[in-house]
JSON list of C-alpha atoms and ligand atoms in Angstrom, two decimals:
[
{"chain": "W", "resi": 1, "resn": "MET", "atom": "CA", "xyz": [-14.44, 17.01, -20.18]},
{"chain": "W", "resi": 2, "resn": "HIS", "atom": "CA", "xyz": [-17.06, 14.94, -18.70]},
{"chain": "W", "resi": 3, "resn": "ILE", "atom": "CA", "xyz": [-16.71, 11.32, -19.77]},
{"chain": "W", "resi": 4, "resn": "GLU", "atom": "CA", "xyz": [-19.70, 9.08, -19.19]},
{"chain": "W", "resi": 5, "resn": "ALA", "atom": "CA", "xyz": [-19.79, 5.44, -20.13]},
{"chain": "W", "resi": 6, "resn": "LYS", "atom": "CA", "xyz": [-23.02, 3.41, -19.97]},
{"chain": "W", "resi": 7, "resn": "GLU", "atom": "CA", "xyz": [-23.26, -0.28, -20.09]},
{"chain": "W", "resi": 8, "resn": "LEU", "atom": "CA", "xyz": [-20.07, -0.91, -22.15]},
{"chain": "W", "resi": 9, "resn": "SER", "atom": "CA", "xyz": [-19.76, -4.67, -23.15]},
{"chain": "W", "resi": 10, "resn": "LYS", "atom": "CA", "xyz": [-17.15, -6.17, -25.35]},
{"chain": "W", "resi": 11, "resn": "ILE", "atom": "CA", "xyz": [-17.55, -9.71, -26.50]},
{"chain": "W", "resi": 12, "resn": "TYR", "atom": "CA", "xyz": [-14.79, -11.32, -28.58]},
{"chain": "W", "resi": 13, "resn": "GLY", "atom": "CA", "xyz": [-15.57, -14.03, -30.94]},
{"chain": "W", "resi": 14, "resn": "THR", "atom": "CA", "xyz": [-18.93, -15.76, -31.50]},
{"chain": "W", "resi": 15, "resn": "GLY", "atom": "CA", "xyz": [-20.65, -18.96, -30.56]},
{"chain": "W", "resi": 16, "resn": "GLU", "atom": "CA", "xyz": [-18.97, -21.51, -28.18]},
{"chain": "W", "resi": 17, "resn": "SER", "atom": "CA", "xyz": [-15.52, -19.75, -28.05]},
{"chain": "W", "resi": 18, "resn": "HIS", "atom": "CA", "xyz": [-16.81, -16.25, -27.31]},
{"chain": "W", "resi": 19, "resn": "VAL", "atom": "CA", "xyz": [-15.34, -14.34, -24.50]},
{"chain": "W", "resi": 20, "resn": "THR", "atom": "CA", "xyz": [-17.17, -11.78, -22.56]},
{"chain": "W", "resi": 21, "resn": "ALA", "atom": "CA", "xyz": [-14.27, -9.48, -21.91]},
{"chain": "W", "resi": 22, "resn": "LEU", "atom": "CA", "xyz": [-16.32, -6.53, -20.46]},
{"chain": "W", "resi": 23, "resn": "ASP", "atom": "CA", "xyz": [-19.87, -6.98, -18.99]},
{"chain": "W", "resi": 24, "resn": "HIS", "atom": "CA", "xyz": [-21.91, -3.78, -18.90]},
{"chain": "W", "resi": 25, "resn": "ALA", "atom": "CA", "xyz": [-19.49, -1.49, -17.41]},
{"chain": "W", "resi": 26, "resn": "SER", "atom": "CA", "xyz": [-20.69, 1.97, -16.36]},
{"chain": "W", "resi": 27, "resn": "LEU", "atom": "CA", "xyz": [-18.62, 4.78, -15.09]},
{"chain": "W", "resi": 28, "resn": "GLU", "atom": "CA", "xyz": [-18.59, 8.50, -15.08]},
{"chain": "W", "resi": 29, "resn": "ILE", "atom": "CA", "xyz": [-15.21, 10.70, -15.16]},
{"chain": "W", "resi": 30, "resn": "MET", "atom": "CA", "xyz": [-15.20, 14.14, -13.96]},
{"chain": "W", "resi": 31, "resn": "PRO", "atom": "CA", "xyz": [-12.74, 16.63, -15.31]},
{"chain": "W", "resi": 32, "resn": "GLY", "atom": "CA", "xyz": [-9.51, 16.55, -13.16]},
{"chain": "W", "resi": 33, "resn": "ASP", "atom": "CA", "xyz": [-10.33, 13.16, -11.58]},
{"chain": "W", "resi": 34, "resn": "PHE", "atom": "CA", "xyz": [-7.60, 10.69, -10.84]},
{"chain": "W", "resi": 35, "resn": "VAL", "atom": "CA", "xyz": [-9.25, 7.18, -11.26]},
{"chain": "W", "resi": 36, "resn": "SER", "atom": "CA", "xyz": [-7.53, 3.77, -10.63]},
{"chain": "W", "resi": 37, "resn": "ILE", "atom": "CA", "xyz": [-8.80, 0.46, -12.05]},
{"chain": "W", "resi": 38, "resn": "MET", "atom": "CA", "xyz": [-7.33, -2.76, -10.49]},
{"chain": "W", "resi": 39, "resn": "GLY", "atom": "CA", "xyz": [-8.01, -6.49, -11.29]},
{"chain": "W", "resi": 40, "resn": "PRO", "atom": "CA", "xyz": [-6.48, -9.73, -12.14]},
{"chain": "W", "resi": 41, "resn": "SER", "atom": "CA", "xyz": [-4.75, -10.58, -15.56]},
{"chain": "W", "resi": 42, "resn": "GLY", "atom": "CA", "xyz": [-7.53, -11.15, -18.17]},
{"chain": "W", "resi": 43, "resn": "SER", "atom": "CA", "xyz": [-10.35, -9.48, -16.27]},
{"chain": "W", "resi": 44, "resn": "GLY", "atom": "CA", "xyz": [-11.07, -6.78, -18.78]},
{"chain": "W", "resi": 45, "resn": "LYS", "atom": "CA", "xyz": [-8.74, -4.01, -17.66]},
{"chain": "W", "resi": 46, "resn": "SER", "atom": "CA", "xyz": [-7.25, -2.85, -21.08]},
{"chain": "W", "resi": 47, "resn": "THR", "atom": "CA", "xyz": [-10.37, -3.71, -22.92]},
{"chain": "W", "resi": 48, "resn": "LEU", "atom": "CA", "xyz": [-12.21, -1.11, -20.69]},
{"chain": "W", "resi": 49, "resn": "LEU", "atom": "CA", "xyz": [-9.17, 1.43, -21.20]},
{"chain": "W", "resi": 50, "resn": "HIS", "atom": "CA", "xyz": [-9.35, 0.83, -25.17]},
{"chain": "W", "resi": 51, "resn": "LEU", "atom": "CA", "xyz": [-13.16, 1.30, -25.21]},
{"chain": "W", "resi": 52, "resn": "LEU", "atom": "CA", "xyz": [-12.95, 4.52, -23.03]},
{"chain": "W", "resi": 53, "resn": "SER", "atom": "CA", "xyz": [-10.27, 6.10, -25.05]},
{"chain": "W", "resi": 54, "resn": "GLY", "atom": "CA", "xyz": [-12.00, 5.23, -28.33]},
{"chain": "W", "resi": 55, "resn": "LEU", "atom": "CA", "xyz": [-9.12, 2.88, -29.47]},
{"chain": "W", "resi": 56, "resn": "ASP", "atom": "CA", "xyz": [-11.74, 0.12, -29.98]},
{"chain": "W", "resi": 57, "resn": "HIS", "atom": "CA", "xyz": [-15.61, -0.01, -30.30]},
{"chain": "W", "resi": 58, "resn": "PRO", "atom": "CA", "xyz": [-17.96, -1.95, -27.90]},
{"chain": "W", "resi": 59, "resn": "THR", "atom": "CA", "xyz": [-20.13, -4.61, -28.86]},
{"chain": "W", "resi": 60, "resn": "SER", "atom": "CA", "xyz": [-22.92, -2.65, -26.91]},
{"chain": "W", "resi": 61, "resn": "GLY", "atom": "CA", "xyz": [-23.17, 0.33, -24.63]},
{"chain": "W", "resi": 62, "resn": "SER", "atom": "CA", "xyz": [-22.32, 4.21, -25.18]},
{"chain": "W", "resi": 63, "resn": "LEU", "atom": "CA", "xyz": [-19.55, 6.50, -24.53]},
{"chain": "W", "resi": 64, "resn": "THR", "atom": "CA", "xyz": [-19.86, 10.37, -24.21]},
{"chain": "W", "resi": 65, "resn": "TYR", "atom": "CA", "xyz": [-17.28, 13.13, -23.95]},
{"chain": "W", "resi": 66, "resn": "ASP", "atom": "CA", "xyz": [-19.29, 16.20, -23.00]},
{"chain": "W", "resi": 67, "resn": "GLY", "atom": "CA", "xyz": [-22.47, 14.79, -24.32]},
{"chain": "W", "resi": 68, "resn": "ARG", "atom": "CA", "xyz": [-21.01, 13.76, -27.65]},
{"chain": "W", "resi": 69, "resn": "ASP", "atom": "CA", "xyz": [-21.14, 10.10, -28.70]},
{"chain": "W", "resi": 70, "resn": "ILE", "atom": "CA", "xyz": [-17.50, 9.56, -29.91]},
{"chain": "W", "resi": 71, "resn": "TYR", "atom": "CA", "xyz": [-18.28, 6.09, -31.26]},
{"chain": "W", "resi": 72, "resn": "SER", "atom": "CA", "xyz": [-20.51, 7.85, -33.87]},
{"chain": "W", "resi": 73, "resn": "PHE", "atom": "CA", "xyz": [-17.55, 9.76, -35.10]},
{"chain": "W", "resi": 74, "resn": "ARG", "atom": "CA", "xyz": [-16.08, 8.72, -38.44]},
{"chain": "W", "resi": 75, "resn": "ASP", "atom": "CA", "xyz": [-12.55, 7.16, -38.28]},
{"chain": "W", "resi": 76, "resn": "LYS", "atom": "CA", "xyz": [-10.73, 10.34, -39.31]},
{"chain": "W", "resi": 77, "resn": "GLU", "atom": "CA", "xyz": [-12.79, 12.52, -36.66]},
{"chain": "W", "resi": 78, "resn": "LEU", "atom": "CA", "xyz": [-12.18, 9.88, -34.01]},
{"chain": "W", "resi": 79, "resn": "SER", "atom": "CA", "xyz": [-8.36, 9.79, -34.62]},
{"chain": "W", "resi": 80, "resn": "ALA", "atom": "CA", "xyz": [-8.38, 13.79, -34.82]},
{"chain": "W", "resi": 81, "resn": "PHE", "atom": "CA", "xyz": [-10.30, 13.93, -31.45]},
{"chain": "W", "resi": 82, "resn": "ARG", "atom": "CA", "xyz": [-8.00, 11.15, -29.95]},
{"chain": "W", "resi": 83, "resn": "ARG", "atom": "CA", "xyz": [-4.67, 13.08, -30.83]},
{"chain": "W", "resi": 84, "resn": "ARG", "atom": "CA", "xyz": [-5.99, 16.36, -29.42]},
{"chain": "W", "resi": 85, "resn": "CYS", "atom": "CA", "xyz": [-7.79, 15.27, -26.38]},
{"chain": "W", "resi": 86, "resn": "ILE", "atom": "CA", "xyz": [-6.30, 11.81, -25.15]},
{"chain": "W", "resi": 87, "resn": "GLY", "atom": "CA", "xyz": [-2.91, 10.86, -24.24]},
{"chain": "W", "resi": 88, "resn": "PHE", "atom": "CA", "xyz": [-2.43, 6.90, -23.93]},
{"chain": "W", "resi": 89, "resn": "ILE", "atom": "CA", "xyz": [0.54, 5.44, -22.11]},
{"chain": "W", "resi": 90, "resn": "PHE", "atom": "CA", "xyz": [1.26, 1.75, -22.63]},
{"chain": "W", "resi": 91, "resn": "GLN", "atom": "CA", "xyz": [3.15, -0.67, -20.48]},
{"chain": "W", "resi": 92, "resn": "GLN", "atom": "CA", "xyz": [5.47, -1.40, -23.30]},
{"chain": "W", "resi": 93, "resn": "PHE", "atom": "CA", "xyz": [6.26, 2.05, -23.92]},
{"chain": "W", "resi": 94, "resn": "ASN", "atom": "CA", "xyz": [5.64, 1.61, -27.80]},
{"chain": "W", "resi": 95, "resn": "LEU", "atom": "CA", "xyz": [8.60, 4.09, -28.65]},
{"chain": "W", "resi": 96, "resn": "LEU", "atom": "CA", "xyz": [9.72, 4.03, -32.37]},
{"chain": "W", "resi": 97, "resn": "PRO", "atom": "CA", "xyz": [13.29, 2.45, -32.03]},
{"chain": "W", "resi": 98, "resn": "VAL", "atom": "CA", "xyz": [14.71, 4.40, -34.94]},
{"chain": "W", "resi": 99, "resn": "LEU", "atom": "CA", "xyz": [13.71, 7.80, -33.77]},
{"chain": "W", "resi": 100, "resn": "THR", "atom": "CA", "xyz": [15.30, 9.85, -30.97]},
{"chain": "W", "resi": 101, "resn": "ALA", "atom": "CA", "xyz": [13.52, 10.63, -27.80]},
{"chain": "W", "resi": 102, "resn": "ARG", "atom": "CA", "xyz": [12.60, 14.16, -28.95]},
{"chain": "W", "resi": 103, "resn": "GLU", "atom": "CA", "xyz": [11.33, 12.77, -32.42]},
{"chain": "W", "resi": 104, "resn": "ASN", "atom": "CA", "xyz": [9.07, 10.30, -30.57]},
{"chain": "W", "resi": 105, "resn": "ILE", "atom": "CA", "xyz": [7.70, 13.06, -28.45]},
{"chain": "W", "resi": 106, "resn": "ILE", "atom": "CA", "xyz": [6.77, 15.43, -31.21]},
{"chain": "W", "resi": 107, "resn": "MET", "atom": "CA", "xyz": [5.46, 12.50, -33.47]},
{"chain": "W", "resi": 108, "resn": "PRO", "atom": "CA", "xyz": [1.81, 12.99, -32.71]},
{"chain": "W", "resi": 109, "resn": "LEU", "atom": "CA", "xyz": [2.11, 16.77, -33.35]},
{"chain": "W", "resi": 110, "resn": "LEU", "atom": "CA", "xyz": [3.62, 16.18, -36.70]},
{"chain": "W", "resi": 111, "resn": "LEU", "atom": "CA", "xyz": [0.89, 13.53, -37.58]},
{"chain": "W", "resi": 112, "resn": "ASP", "atom": "CA", "xyz": [-1.62, 16.37, -36.69]},
{"chain": "W", "resi": 113, "resn": "LYS", "atom": "CA", "xyz": [0.33, 19.10, -38.98]},
{"chain": "W", "resi": 114, "resn": "LYS", "atom": "CA", "xyz": [0.93, 21.15, -35.73]},
{"chain": "W", "resi": 115, "resn": "GLN", "atom": "CA", "xyz": [4.09, 22.82, -34.83]},
{"chain": "W", "resi": 116, "resn": "PRO", "atom": "CA", "xyz": [5.63, 21.93, -31.44]},
{"chain": "W", "resi": 117, "resn": "ASP", "atom": "CA", "xyz": [5.44, 24.46, -28.74]},
{"chain": "W", "resi": 118, "resn": "ASN", "atom": "CA", "xyz": [9.02, 24.45, -27.67]},
{"chain": "W", "resi": 119, "resn": "ALA", "atom": "CA", "xyz": [8.44, 26.32, -24.47]},
{"chain": "W", "resi": 120, "resn": "TYR", "atom": "CA", "xyz": [6.06, 23.94, -23.26]},
{"chain": "W", "resi": 121, "resn": "LEU", "atom": "CA", "xyz": [8.03, 20.87, -24.41]},
{"chain": "W", "resi": 122, "resn": "ASP", "atom": "CA", "xyz": [11.04, 22.16, -22.47]},
{"chain": "W", "resi": 123, "resn": "GLN", "atom": "CA", "xyz": [9.01, 22.74, -19.21]},
{"chain": "W", "resi": 124, "resn": "LEU", "atom": "CA", "xyz": [7.60, 19.01, -19.83]},
{"chain": "W", "resi": 125, "resn": "THR", "atom": "CA", "xyz": [10.81, 17.32, -20.50]},
{"chain": "W", "resi": 126, "resn": "LYS", "atom": "CA", "xyz": [12.36, 18.95, -17.70]},
{"chain": "W", "resi": 127, "resn": "LEU", "atom": "CA", "xyz": [9.63, 17.91, -15.30]},
{"chain": "W", "resi": 128, "resn": "LEU", "atom": "CA", "xyz": [10.13, 14.55, -16.46]},
{"chain": "W", "resi": 129, "resn": "GLY", "atom": "CA", "xyz": [13.90, 14.69, -15.95]},
{"chain": "W", "resi": 130, "resn": "ILE", "atom": "CA", "xyz": [14.53, 13.77, -19.58]},
{"chain": "W", "resi": 131, "resn": "GLY", "atom": "CA", "xyz": [15.62, 17.23, -20.86]},
{"chain": "W", "resi": 132, "resn": "ASP", "atom": "CA", "xyz": [19.25, 15.98, -21.33]},
{"chain": "W", "resi": 133, "resn": "ARG", "atom": "CA", "xyz": [18.26, 12.65, -23.09]},
{"chain": "W", "resi": 134, "resn": "LEU", "atom": "CA", "xyz": [16.32, 13.98, -25.99]},
{"chain": "W", "resi": 135, "resn": "THR", "atom": "CA", "xyz": [18.92, 13.22, -28.68]},
{"chain": "W", "resi": 136, "resn": "HIS", "atom": "CA", "xyz": [19.23, 9.54, -27.61]},
{"chain": "W", "resi": 137, "resn": "LEU", "atom": "CA", "xyz": [17.49, 6.67, -29.13]},
{"chain": "W", "resi": 138, "resn": "PRO", "atom": "CA", "xyz": [15.18, 4.55, -26.99]},
{"chain": "W", "resi": 139, "resn": "HIS", "atom": "CA", "xyz": [17.62, 1.52, -26.55]},
{"chain": "W", "resi": 140, "resn": "GLU", "atom": "CA", "xyz": [20.15, 4.13, -25.08]},
{"chain": "W", "resi": 141, "resn": "LEU", "atom": "CA", "xyz": [17.66, 4.94, -22.25]},
{"chain": "W", "resi": 142, "resn": "SER", "atom": "CA", "xyz": [16.72, 2.97, -19.05]},
{"chain": "W", "resi": 143, "resn": "GLY", "atom": "CA", "xyz": [13.12, 1.66, -18.81]},
{"chain": "W", "resi": 144, "resn": "GLY", "atom": "CA", "xyz": [12.19, 4.43, -16.60]},
{"chain": "W", "resi": 145, "resn": "GLN", "atom": "CA", "xyz": [13.61, 7.07, -19.10]},
{"chain": "W", "resi": 146, "resn": "GLN", "atom": "CA", "xyz": [11.83, 5.21, -21.98]},
{"chain": "W", "resi": 147, "resn": "GLN", "atom": "CA", "xyz": [8.58, 5.53, -20.06]},
{"chain": "W", "resi": 148, "resn": "ARG", "atom": "CA", "xyz": [8.99, 8.98, -19.20]},
{"chain": "W", "resi": 149, "resn": "VAL", "atom": "CA", "xyz": [9.61, 9.64, -22.89]},
{"chain": "W", "resi": 150, "resn": "ALA", "atom": "CA", "xyz": [6.37, 7.96, -23.62]},
{"chain": "W", "resi": 151, "resn": "ILE", "atom": "CA", "xyz": [4.66, 10.16, -21.15]},
{"chain": "W", "resi": 152, "resn": "ALA", "atom": "CA", "xyz": [5.97, 13.22, -22.77]},
{"chain": "W", "resi": 153, "resn": "ARG", "atom": "CA", "xyz": [4.81, 11.98, -26.18]},
{"chain": "W", "resi": 154, "resn": "ALA", "atom": "CA", "xyz": [1.19, 11.27, -24.62]},
{"chain": "W", "resi": 155, "resn": "LEU", "atom": "CA", "xyz": [1.35, 14.89, -23.39]},
{"chain": "W", "resi": 156, "resn": "ALA", "atom": "CA", "xyz": [2.79, 16.77, -26.37]},
{"chain": "W", "resi": 157, "resn": "ALA", "atom": "CA", "xyz": [-0.43, 17.79, -27.83]},
{"chain": "W", "resi": 158, "resn": "GLN", "atom": "CA", "xyz": [-1.48, 19.01, -24.25]},
{"chain": "W", "resi": 159, "resn": "PRO", "atom": "CA", "xyz": [-4.51, 16.40, -24.10]},
{"chain": "W", "resi": 160, "resn": "GLU", "atom": "CA", "xyz": [-6.87, 17.02, -21.22]},
{"chain": "W", "resi": 161, "resn": "ILE", "atom": "CA", "xyz": [-7.11, 13.21, -20.40]},
{"chain": "W", "resi": 162, "resn": "ILE", "atom": "CA", "xyz": [-4.55, 10.76, -19.85]},
{"chain": "W", "resi": 163, "resn": "PHE", "atom": "CA", "xyz": [-5.10, 6.96, -19.93]},
{"chain": "W", "resi": 164, "resn": "ALA", "atom": "CA", "xyz": [-2.36, 4.68, -18.76]},
{"chain": "W", "resi": 165, "resn": "ASP", "atom": "CA", "xyz": [-2.43, 0.91, -18.84]},
{"chain": "W", "resi": 166, "resn": "GLU", "atom": "CA", "xyz": [-0.12, -0.55, -16.26]},
{"chain": "W", "resi": 167, "resn": "PRO", "atom": "CA", "xyz": [2.51, 2.05, -16.81]},
{"chain": "W", "resi": 168, "resn": "THR", "atom": "CA", "xyz": [4.97, 0.71, -14.36]},
{"chain": "W", "resi": 169, "resn": "GLY", "atom": "CA", "xyz": [4.39, -3.17, -15.26]},
{"chain": "W", "resi": 170, "resn": "ASN", "atom": "CA", "xyz": [7.88, -3.30, -16.88]},
{"chain": "W", "resi": 171, "resn": "LEU", "atom": "CA", "xyz": [9.65, -1.08, -14.48]},
{"chain": "W", "resi": 172, "resn": "ASP", "atom": "CA", "xyz": [11.41, -2.08, -11.30]},
{"chain": "W", "resi": 173, "resn": "SER", "atom": "CA", "xyz": [9.83, -0.53, -8.19]},
{"chain": "W", "resi": 174, "resn": "LYS", "atom": "CA", "xyz": [11.89, 2.56, -7.95]},
{"chain": "W", "resi": 175, "resn": "SER", "atom": "CA", "xyz": [11.60, 3.84, -11.54]},
{"chain": "W", "resi": 176, "resn": "GLY", "atom": "CA", "xyz": [7.93, 2.70, -11.23]},
{"chain": "W", "resi": 177, "resn": "GLY", "atom": "CA", "xyz": [7.45, 5.03, -8.15]},
{"chain": "W", "resi": 178, "resn": "GLU", "atom": "CA", "xyz": [9.28, 7.83, -10.11]},
{"chain": "W", "resi": 179, "resn": "VAL", "atom": "CA", "xyz": [6.74, 7.44, -12.98]},
{"chain": "W", "resi": 180, "resn": "ILE", "atom": "CA", "xyz": [3.73, 7.34, -10.75]},
{"chain": "W", "resi": 181, "resn": "ASP", "atom": "CA", "xyz": [4.78, 10.53, -8.94]},
{"chain": "W", "resi": 182, "resn": "MET", "atom": "CA", "xyz": [5.31, 12.27, -12.12]},
{"chain": "W", "resi": 183, "resn": "LEU", "atom": "CA", "xyz": [2.02, 11.21, -13.55]},
{"chain": "W", "resi": 184, "resn": "GLU", "atom": "CA", "xyz": [0.40, 12.29, -10.19]},
{"chain": "W", "resi": 185, "resn": "SER", "atom": "CA", "xyz": [2.06, 15.64, -10.12]},
{"chain": "W", "resi": 186, "resn": "ILE", "atom": "CA", "xyz": [1.16, 16.27, -13.93]},
{"chain": "W", "resi": 187, "resn": "GLN", "atom": "CA", "xyz": [-2.35, 15.45, -12.91]},
{"chain": "W", "resi": 188, "resn": "LYS", "atom": "CA", "xyz": [-2.43, 17.84, -9.98]},
{"chain": "W", "resi": 189, "resn": "GLU", "atom": "CA", "xyz": [-0.45, 20.56, -11.51]},
{"chain": "W", "resi": 190, "resn": "LEU", "atom": "CA", "xyz": [-1.76, 20.78, -14.98]},
{"chain": "W", "resi": 191, "resn": "GLY", "atom": "CA", "xyz": [-5.34, 19.69, -13.90]},
{"chain": "W", "resi": 192, "resn": "LYS", "atom": "CA", "xyz": [-5.48, 16.89, -16.16]},
{"chain": "W", "resi": 193, "resn": "THR", "atom": "CA", "xyz": [-7.78, 13.72, -15.85]},
{"chain": "W", "resi": 194, "resn": "LEU", "atom": "CA", "xyz": [-5.84, 10.63, -15.09]},
{"chain": "W", "resi": 195, "resn": "VAL", "atom": "CA", "xyz": [-7.09, 7.14, -15.49]},
{"chain": "W", "resi": 196, "resn": "ILE", "atom": "CA", "xyz": [-4.70, 4.46, -14.64]},
{"chain": "W", "resi": 197, "resn": "ILE", "atom": "CA", "xyz": [-4.61, 0.67, -14.58]},
{"chain": "W", "resi": 198, "resn": "THR", "atom": "CA", "xyz": [-2.57, -0.96, -12.05]},
{"chain": "W", "resi": 199, "resn": "HIS", "atom": "CA", "xyz": [-1.80, -4.24, -10.21]},
{"chain": "W", "resi": 200, "resn": "ASP", "atom": "CA", "xyz": [-0.41, -2.27, -7.45]},
{"chain": "W", "resi": 201, "resn": "ASN", "atom": "CA", "xyz": [-2.67, -1.48, -4.64]},
{"chain": "W", "resi": 202, "resn": "ARG", "atom": "CA", "xyz": [-0.17, 1.32, -3.20]},
{"chain": "W", "resi": 203, "resn": "ILE", "atom": "CA", "xyz": [-0.64, 3.10, -6.74]},
{"chain": "W", "resi": 204, "resn": "ALA", "atom": "CA", "xyz": [-4.48, 2.51, -6.73]},
{"chain": "W", "resi": 205, "resn": "GLY", "atom": "CA", "xyz": [-4.82, 3.79, -3.15]},
{"chain": "W", "resi": 206, "resn": "ARG", "atom": "CA", "xyz": [-3.51, 7.09, -4.27]},
{"chain": "W", "resi": 207, "resn": "ALA", "atom": "CA", "xyz": [-6.46, 7.84, -6.61]},
{"chain": "W", "resi": 208, "resn": "ASP", "atom": "CA", "xyz": [-9.24, 9.83, -5.75]},
{"chain": "W", "resi": 209, "resn": "ARG", "atom": "CA", "xyz": [-11.66, 7.07, -7.00]},
{"chain": "W", "resi": 210, "resn": "GLN", "atom": "CA", "xyz": [-10.87, 3.44, -7.11]},
{"chain": "W", "resi": 211, "resn": "PHE", "atom": "CA", "xyz": [-12.45, 0.73, -9.28]},
{"chain": "W", "resi": 212, "resn": "MET", "atom": "CA", "xyz": [-12.12, -3.05, -9.35]},
{"chain": "W", "resi": 213, "resn": "ILE", "atom": "CA", "xyz": [-12.70, -5.29, -12.32]},
{"chain": "W", "resi": 214, "resn": "THR", "atom": "CA", "xyz": [-13.40, -8.83, -12.03]},
{"chain": "W", "resi": 215, "resn": "ASP", "atom": "CA", "xyz": [-14.31, -11.06, -15.06]},
{"chain": "W", "resi": 216, "resn": "GLY", "atom": "CA", "xyz": [-15.47, -8.05, -16.91]},
{"chain": "W", "resi": 217, "resn": "ILE", "atom": "CA", "xyz": [-17.40, -6.61, -14.12]},
{"chain": "W", "resi": 218, "resn": "LEU", "atom": "CA", "xyz": [-16.44, -3.19, -12.90]},
{"chain": "W", "resi": 219, "resn": "MET", "atom": "CA", "xyz": [-17.30, -1.95, -9.47]},
{"chain": "W", "resi": 220, "resn": "GLU", "atom": "CA", "xyz": [-16.34, 1.27, -7.51]},
{"chain": "W", "resi": 221, "resn": "VAL", "atom": "CA", "xyz": [-14.34, 0.47, -4.39]},
{"chain": "W", "resi": 222, "resn": "THR", "atom": "CA", "xyz": [-15.87, 2.63, -1.59]},
{"chain": "W", "resi": 223, "resn": "ALA", "atom": "CA", "xyz": [-13.60, 3.70, 1.25]},
{"chain": "S", "resi": 301, "resn": "LIG", "atom": "P1", "xyz": [-6.54, -7.45, -18.70]},
{"chain": "S", "resi": 301, "resn": "LIG", "atom": "O1", "xyz": [-5.95, -6.07, -19.32]},
{"chain": "S", "resi": 301, "resn": "LIG", "atom": "O2", "xyz": [-7.33, -7.23, -17.43]},
{"chain": "S", "resi": 301, "resn": "LIG", "atom": "O3", "xyz": [-5.38, -8.36, -18.55]},
{"chain": "S", "resi": 301, "resn": "LIG", "atom": "P2", "xyz": [-7.92, -7.81, -21.48]},
{"chain": "S", "resi": 301, "resn": "LIG", "atom": "O4", "xyz": [-8.78, -6.77, -21.45]},
{"chain": "S", "resi": 301, "resn": "LIG", "atom": "O5", "xyz": [-6.64, -7.53, -22.11]},
{"chain": "S", "resi": 301, "resn": "LIG", "atom": "O6", "xyz": [-7.53, -8.04, -19.68]},
{"chain": "S", "resi": 301, "resn": "LIG", "atom": "O7", "xyz": [-8.61, -9.15, -21.71]},
{"chain": "S", "resi": 301, "resn": "LIG", "atom": "C1", "xyz": [-9.97, -9.62, -21.36]},
{"chain": "S", "resi": 301, "resn": "LIG", "atom": "C2", "xyz": [-10.36, -10.86, -21.78]},
{"chain": "S", "resi": 301, "resn": "LIG", "atom": "O8", "xyz": [-10.59, -10.59, -23.20]},
{"chain": "S", "resi": 301, "resn": "LIG", "atom": "C3", "xyz": [-9.31, -11.96, -21.67]},
{"chain": "S", "resi": 301, "resn": "LIG", "atom": "O9", "xyz": [-9.87, -13.05, -21.44]},
{"chain": "S", "resi": 301, "resn": "LIG", "atom": "C4", "xyz": [-8.52, -11.98, -22.94]},
{"chain": "S", "resi": 301, "resn": "LIG", "atom": "O10", "xyz": [-8.05, -13.12, -23.31]},
{"chain": "S", "resi": 301, "resn": "LIG", "atom": "C5", "xyz": [-9.70, -11.51, -23.95]},
{"chain": "S", "resi": 301, "resn": "LIG", "atom": "N1", "xyz": [-9.26, -10.79, -25.06]},
{"chain": "S", "resi": 301, "resn": "LIG", "atom": "C6", "xyz": [-8.75, -9.42, -25.19]},
{"chain": "S", "resi": 301, "resn": "LIG", "atom": "N2", "xyz": [-8.48, -9.14, -26.45]},
{"chain": "S", "resi": 301, "resn": "LIG", "atom": "C7", "xyz": [-8.70, -9.98, -27.23]},
{"chain": "S", "resi": 301, "resn": "LIG", "atom": "C8", "xyz": [-9.07, -10.40, -28.64]},
{"chain": "S", "resi": 301, "resn": "LIG", "atom": "N3", "xyz": [-8.48, -9.22, -29.53]},
{"chain": "S", "resi": 301, "resn": "LIG", "atom": "N4", "xyz": [-9.60, -11.41, -29.06]},
{"chain": "S", "resi": 301, "resn": "LIG", "atom": "C9", "xyz": [-10.13, -12.30, -28.37]},
{"chain": "S", "resi": 301, "resn": "LIG", "atom": "N5", "xyz": [-9.99, -12.24, -26.94]},
{"chain": "S", "resi": 301, "resn": "LIG", "atom": "C10", "xyz": [-9.45, -11.22, -26.40]},
{"chain": "S", "resi": 302, "resn": "LIG", "atom": "MG1", "xyz": [-4.13, -5.50, -19.95]}
]
């Protein structure tokens, strides 16, 4: 899908205490793009990703997916769209502690009343190297394994677009590197669009297109 964000702004609070988290950010993402976004802490990276993925609404500006304005969707329609088309990966993994790895992975499908595609899930969990960990609870897994379970969950419904908000931020550099390698091979081999926020310029440098955000202002970095 072709994603087009125009002049997205997000202001938190009002009056004296308001914060402009994002200031007229525009960007276009083509199908299969690998995009990285870097910027200091508090610069508006998560705000931008939440707006791009429809997790949050902007104060002003527009966002279209193949020409459809997703902010005009009703809540139910937007959550259904998000579940089908978008996978989101968080820095803190956000796995449910009482569910096994496998149960966490298929949770979004169950919410959508869909049957898991077992052949696909087998392929995916093998690719992610967690095929033999599926009956474990999150606390029985390493950080890197937990993040790979979270990646499998984000991909369970076979979304076309993956957003990742500092996916390696809680990992040591070795498991972080493995997670990035896997995300990149999923993007390349399965033809997904990948938008990744990172503090690490080695990771950012692997993207086809790189953006920087400073005080809510987004700019593309040209080589
Ligand atoms: P980053 O992800 O780059 O660290 P964020 O997008 O989380 O930055 O935050 C950008 C700015 O918006 C920060 O100044 C932050 O304190 C502020 N902010 C984020 N979320 C909220 C909120 N829910 N209410 C008020 N201010 C917020
Ligand atoms: Mg953030």
